[in-house]
Each structure stands twice: as C-alpha cells, then as structure tokens.
Amino acid sequence: MADTDLITEALHEAQAGLVEGGLPIGAVLADTASGQIIARGHNLRVQTGDPTAHAEVVCIRNAGRRRDWQRLTLASTLSPCIMCTGTALLYKIGRVVIGENRNFRGAESLFESHGAKVAVLDDPRCVALMRAFIADHPDLWREDIGE
C-alpha cells in the first residue's frame, strides 16, 4: 500500500473523530512489506476524557501485544507530538508517514535521531482539515497540545 493510501485510511479515522466531537487526527499501523493495515485509531481525548488518547497512542494500543513492531509503519494525519513519538520509539516502529506538519510540527527529529525513517507527505487534505479545526476550535486545540 502506498504512503498516500495509508494517509487516506488515517484521514478516515480523523473524520470519525471529528464526527464524534473530538479532534480530527487519525492514524493507522501497517505492515511495511505488505501494506496490510494492522490497527487503526483516532484521537479520543475529548470523547473519553483520557489526556493520553491521542490518535497514534490509540492506534498502537489497538494493535495489541506484538513482537514485530520494527516491521511496521505508523501513518498519522498530523506530525506526532512528543508523547506519541515516544510511544512509537518505545516499540521501535521503524517507519513513520506524516500527512502534514504545517499546523503542528511534532518530534520528527527525535524519530530520525533514533533511526526511524520519516516521510512527510504535506497532504493538502490533512492540512485543510486541521487548519479548519484549529480555526473553529482554538481552545480545544490548545488544550490538546498542552498550551
């Protein structure tokens, strides 16, 4: 599965989060070789009241116990924050595909410094979705990023 396809799947998750009243950030975890999606997740912080329920953490949680993390690709609609980056690094996920980093630049250099491959697609769909959400819900956005 191409990187753009993974981001399209992550966007479906992001839109589900938005419909639920949460933040429109989505993620998928896929086998790097086959492209098969292993797990999905979207930001559930508002819906559950759990401050750690960011899309990437939810996605990794949904993958369950595994021993093949190094063979997986994490795709997220938005550049992962330090918490999400740390979770992915803990399990040594070897590749990260980022939909966009214009609205928020996470810890991309931390991924790279630990040997993870990072691809930023600058996908206009991801940029527009997040830009509109931030404009419509600035307080909720600032809460999500800890400001």
GROMACS .gro file of C-alpha atoms in nm:
model
  147
    1MET     CA    1   0.000   0.000   0.000
    2ALA     CA    2   0.139   0.339  -0.097
    3ASP     CA    3   0.202   0.608   0.163
    4THR     CA    4  -0.082   0.819   0.021
    5ASP     CA    5  -0.318   0.523   0.067
    6LEU     CA    6  -0.211   0.489   0.430
    7ILE     CA    7  -0.278   0.859   0.485
    8THR     CA    8  -0.618   0.823   0.317
    9GLU     CA    9  -0.701   0.549   0.569
   10ALA     CA   10  -0.574   0.767   0.854
   11LEU     CA   11  -0.793   1.050   0.724
   12HIS     CA   12  -1.098   0.824   0.754
   13GLU     CA   13  -1.006   0.783   1.119
   14ALA     CA   14  -0.957   1.159   1.160
   15GLN     CA   15  -1.300   1.228   1.018
   16ALA     CA   16  -1.454   0.971   1.254
   17GLY     CA   17  -1.301   1.160   1.545
   18LEU     CA   18  -1.443   1.487   1.419
   19VAL     CA   19  -1.792   1.338   1.381
   20GLU     CA   20  -1.769   1.214   1.742
   21GLY     CA   21  -1.693   1.568   1.864
   22GLY     CA   22  -1.320   1.513   1.904
   23LEU     CA   23  -1.009   1.625   1.725
   24PRO     CA   24  -0.966   1.523   1.360
   25ILE     CA   25  -0.640   1.333   1.391
   26GLY     CA   26  -0.617   0.974   1.272
   27ALA     CA   27  -0.356   0.703   1.249
   28VAL     CA   28  -0.306   0.357   1.106
   29LEU     CA   29  -0.039   0.097   1.165
   30ALA     CA   30   0.058  -0.119   0.869
   31ASP     CA   31   0.298  -0.398   0.787
   32THR     CA   32   0.573  -0.218   0.594
   33ALA     CA   33   0.631  -0.503   0.347
   34SER     CA   34   0.274  -0.599   0.262
   35GLY     CA   35   0.095  -0.273   0.336
   36GLN     CA   36  -0.171  -0.463   0.530
   37ILE     CA   37  -0.329  -0.243   0.797
   38ILE     CA   38  -0.280  -0.394   1.142
   39ALA     CA   39  -0.461  -0.134   1.355
   40ARG     CA   40  -0.646   0.197   1.336
   41GLY     CA   41  -0.711   0.478   1.578
   42HIS     CA   42  -0.821   0.836   1.611
   43ASN     CA   43  -0.786   1.098   1.880
   44LEU     CA   44  -1.028   1.005   2.161
   45ARG     CA   45  -0.909   1.254   2.420
   46VAL     CA   46  -1.234   1.456   2.423
   47GLN     CA   47  -1.462   1.155   2.388
   48THR     CA   48  -1.304   0.958   2.675
   49GLY     CA   49  -1.156   1.230   2.895
   50ASP     CA   50  -0.820   1.049   2.868
   51PRO     CA   51  -0.540   1.302   2.805
   52THR     CA   52  -0.319   1.026   2.660
   53ALA     CA   53  -0.574   0.913   2.399
   54HIS     CA   54  -0.400   1.073   2.102
   55ALA     CA   55  -0.454   0.904   1.765
   56GLU     CA   56  -0.114   0.736   1.746
   57VAL     CA   57  -0.129   0.602   2.102
   58VAL     CA   58  -0.483   0.472   2.047
   59CYS     CA   59  -0.372   0.305   1.723
   60ILE     CA   60  -0.072   0.140   1.889
   61ARG     CA   61  -0.293   0.031   2.179
   62ASN     CA   62  -0.540  -0.120   1.930
   63ALA     CA   63  -0.258  -0.325   1.776
   64GLY     CA   64  -0.228  -0.525   2.098
   65ARG     CA   65   0.070  -0.728   2.202
   66ARG     CA   66   0.314  -0.784   1.918
   67ARG     CA   67   0.674  -0.879   1.855
   68ASP     CA   68   0.705  -0.734   1.505
   69TRP     CA   69   0.692  -0.361   1.577
   70GLN     CA   70   1.014  -0.297   1.382
   71ARG     CA   71   0.841  -0.420   1.063
   72LEU     CA   72   0.554  -0.173   1.096
   73THR     CA   73   0.480   0.171   0.957
   74LEU     CA   74   0.285   0.424   1.158
   75ALA     CA   75   0.090   0.670   0.943
   76SER     CA   76  -0.065   0.977   1.104
   77THR     CA   77  -0.254   1.269   0.957
   78LEU     CA   78  -0.057   1.512   1.175
   79SER     CA   79   0.303   1.523   1.293
   80PRO     CA   80   0.314   1.320   1.618
   81CYS     CA   81   0.367   1.502   1.946
   82ILE     CA   82   0.645   1.405   2.185
   83MET     CA   83   0.419   1.158   2.373
   84CYS     CA   84   0.315   0.978   2.056
   85THR     CA   85   0.669   0.983   1.924
   86GLY     CA   86   0.793   0.832   2.249
   87THR     CA   87   0.535   0.555   2.232
   88ALA     CA   88   0.634   0.467   1.876
   89LEU     CA   89   1.004   0.476   1.968
   90LEU     CA   90   0.949   0.258   2.274
   91TYR     CA   91   0.830  -0.020   2.043
   92LYS     CA   92   1.091   0.062   1.779
   93ILE     CA   93   0.843   0.126   1.497
   94GLY     CA   94   1.082   0.168   1.207
   95ARG     CA   95   0.891   0.395   0.973
   96VAL     CA   96   0.655   0.691   1.015
   97VAL     CA   97   0.445   0.857   0.745
   98ILE     CA   98   0.314   1.201   0.834
   99GLY     CA   99   0.023   1.359   0.648
  100GLU     CA  100   0.125   1.712   0.736
  101ASN     CA  101   0.340   1.919   0.971
  102ARG     CA  102   0.236   2.275   0.880
  103ASN     CA  103  -0.025   2.312   1.153
  104PHE     CA  104   0.186   2.133   1.413
  105ARG     CA  105   0.542   2.012   1.396
  106GLY     CA  106   0.597   1.733   1.641
  107ALA     CA  107   0.910   1.544   1.734
  108GLU     CA  108   1.016   1.438   1.385
  109SER     CA  109   1.385   1.491   1.455
  110LEU     CA  110   1.356   1.261   1.757
  111PHE     CA  111   1.231   0.983   1.529
  112GLU     CA  112   1.522   1.037   1.293
  113SER     CA  113   1.778   1.052   1.576
  114HIS     CA  114   1.661   0.702   1.679
  115GLY     CA  115   1.691   0.560   1.327
  116ALA     CA  116   1.324   0.567   1.228
  117LYS     CA  117   1.254   0.664   0.868
  118VAL     CA  118   1.020   0.962   0.837
  119ALA     CA  119   0.822   1.069   0.531
  120VAL     CA  120   0.622   1.393   0.540
  121LEU     CA  121   0.366   1.399   0.259
  122ASP     CA  122   0.237   1.755   0.307
  123ASP     CA  123  -0.105   1.623   0.205
  124PRO     CA  124  -0.341   1.914   0.128
  125ARG     CA  125  -0.639   1.722   0.268
  126CYS     CA  126  -0.467   1.684   0.605
  127VAL     CA  127  -0.354   2.047   0.607
  128ALA     CA  128  -0.704   2.178   0.526
  129LEU     CA  129  -0.880   1.953   0.780
  130MET     CA  130  -0.652   2.057   1.066
  131ARG     CA  131  -0.642   2.424   0.967
  132ALA     CA  132  -1.023   2.442   0.967
  133PHE     CA  133  -1.047   2.262   1.301
  134ILE     CA  134  -0.792   2.492   1.467
  135ALA     CA  135  -0.977   2.799   1.335
  136ASP     CA  136  -1.313   2.669   1.459
  137HIS     CA  137  -1.195   2.527   1.794
  138PRO     CA  138  -0.880   2.713   1.906
  139ASP     CA  139  -0.933   2.643   2.278
  140LEU     CA  140  -0.978   2.270   2.223
  141TRP     CA  141  -0.670   2.262   2.001
  142ARG     CA  142  -0.454   2.444   2.258
  143GLU     CA  143  -0.578   2.204   2.526
  144ASP     CA  144  -0.479   1.906   2.311
  145ILE     CA  145  -0.122   2.028   2.262
  146GLY     CA  146  -0.080   2.127   2.626
  147GLU     CA  147  -0.092   2.506   2.594
   0.00000   0.00000   0.00000
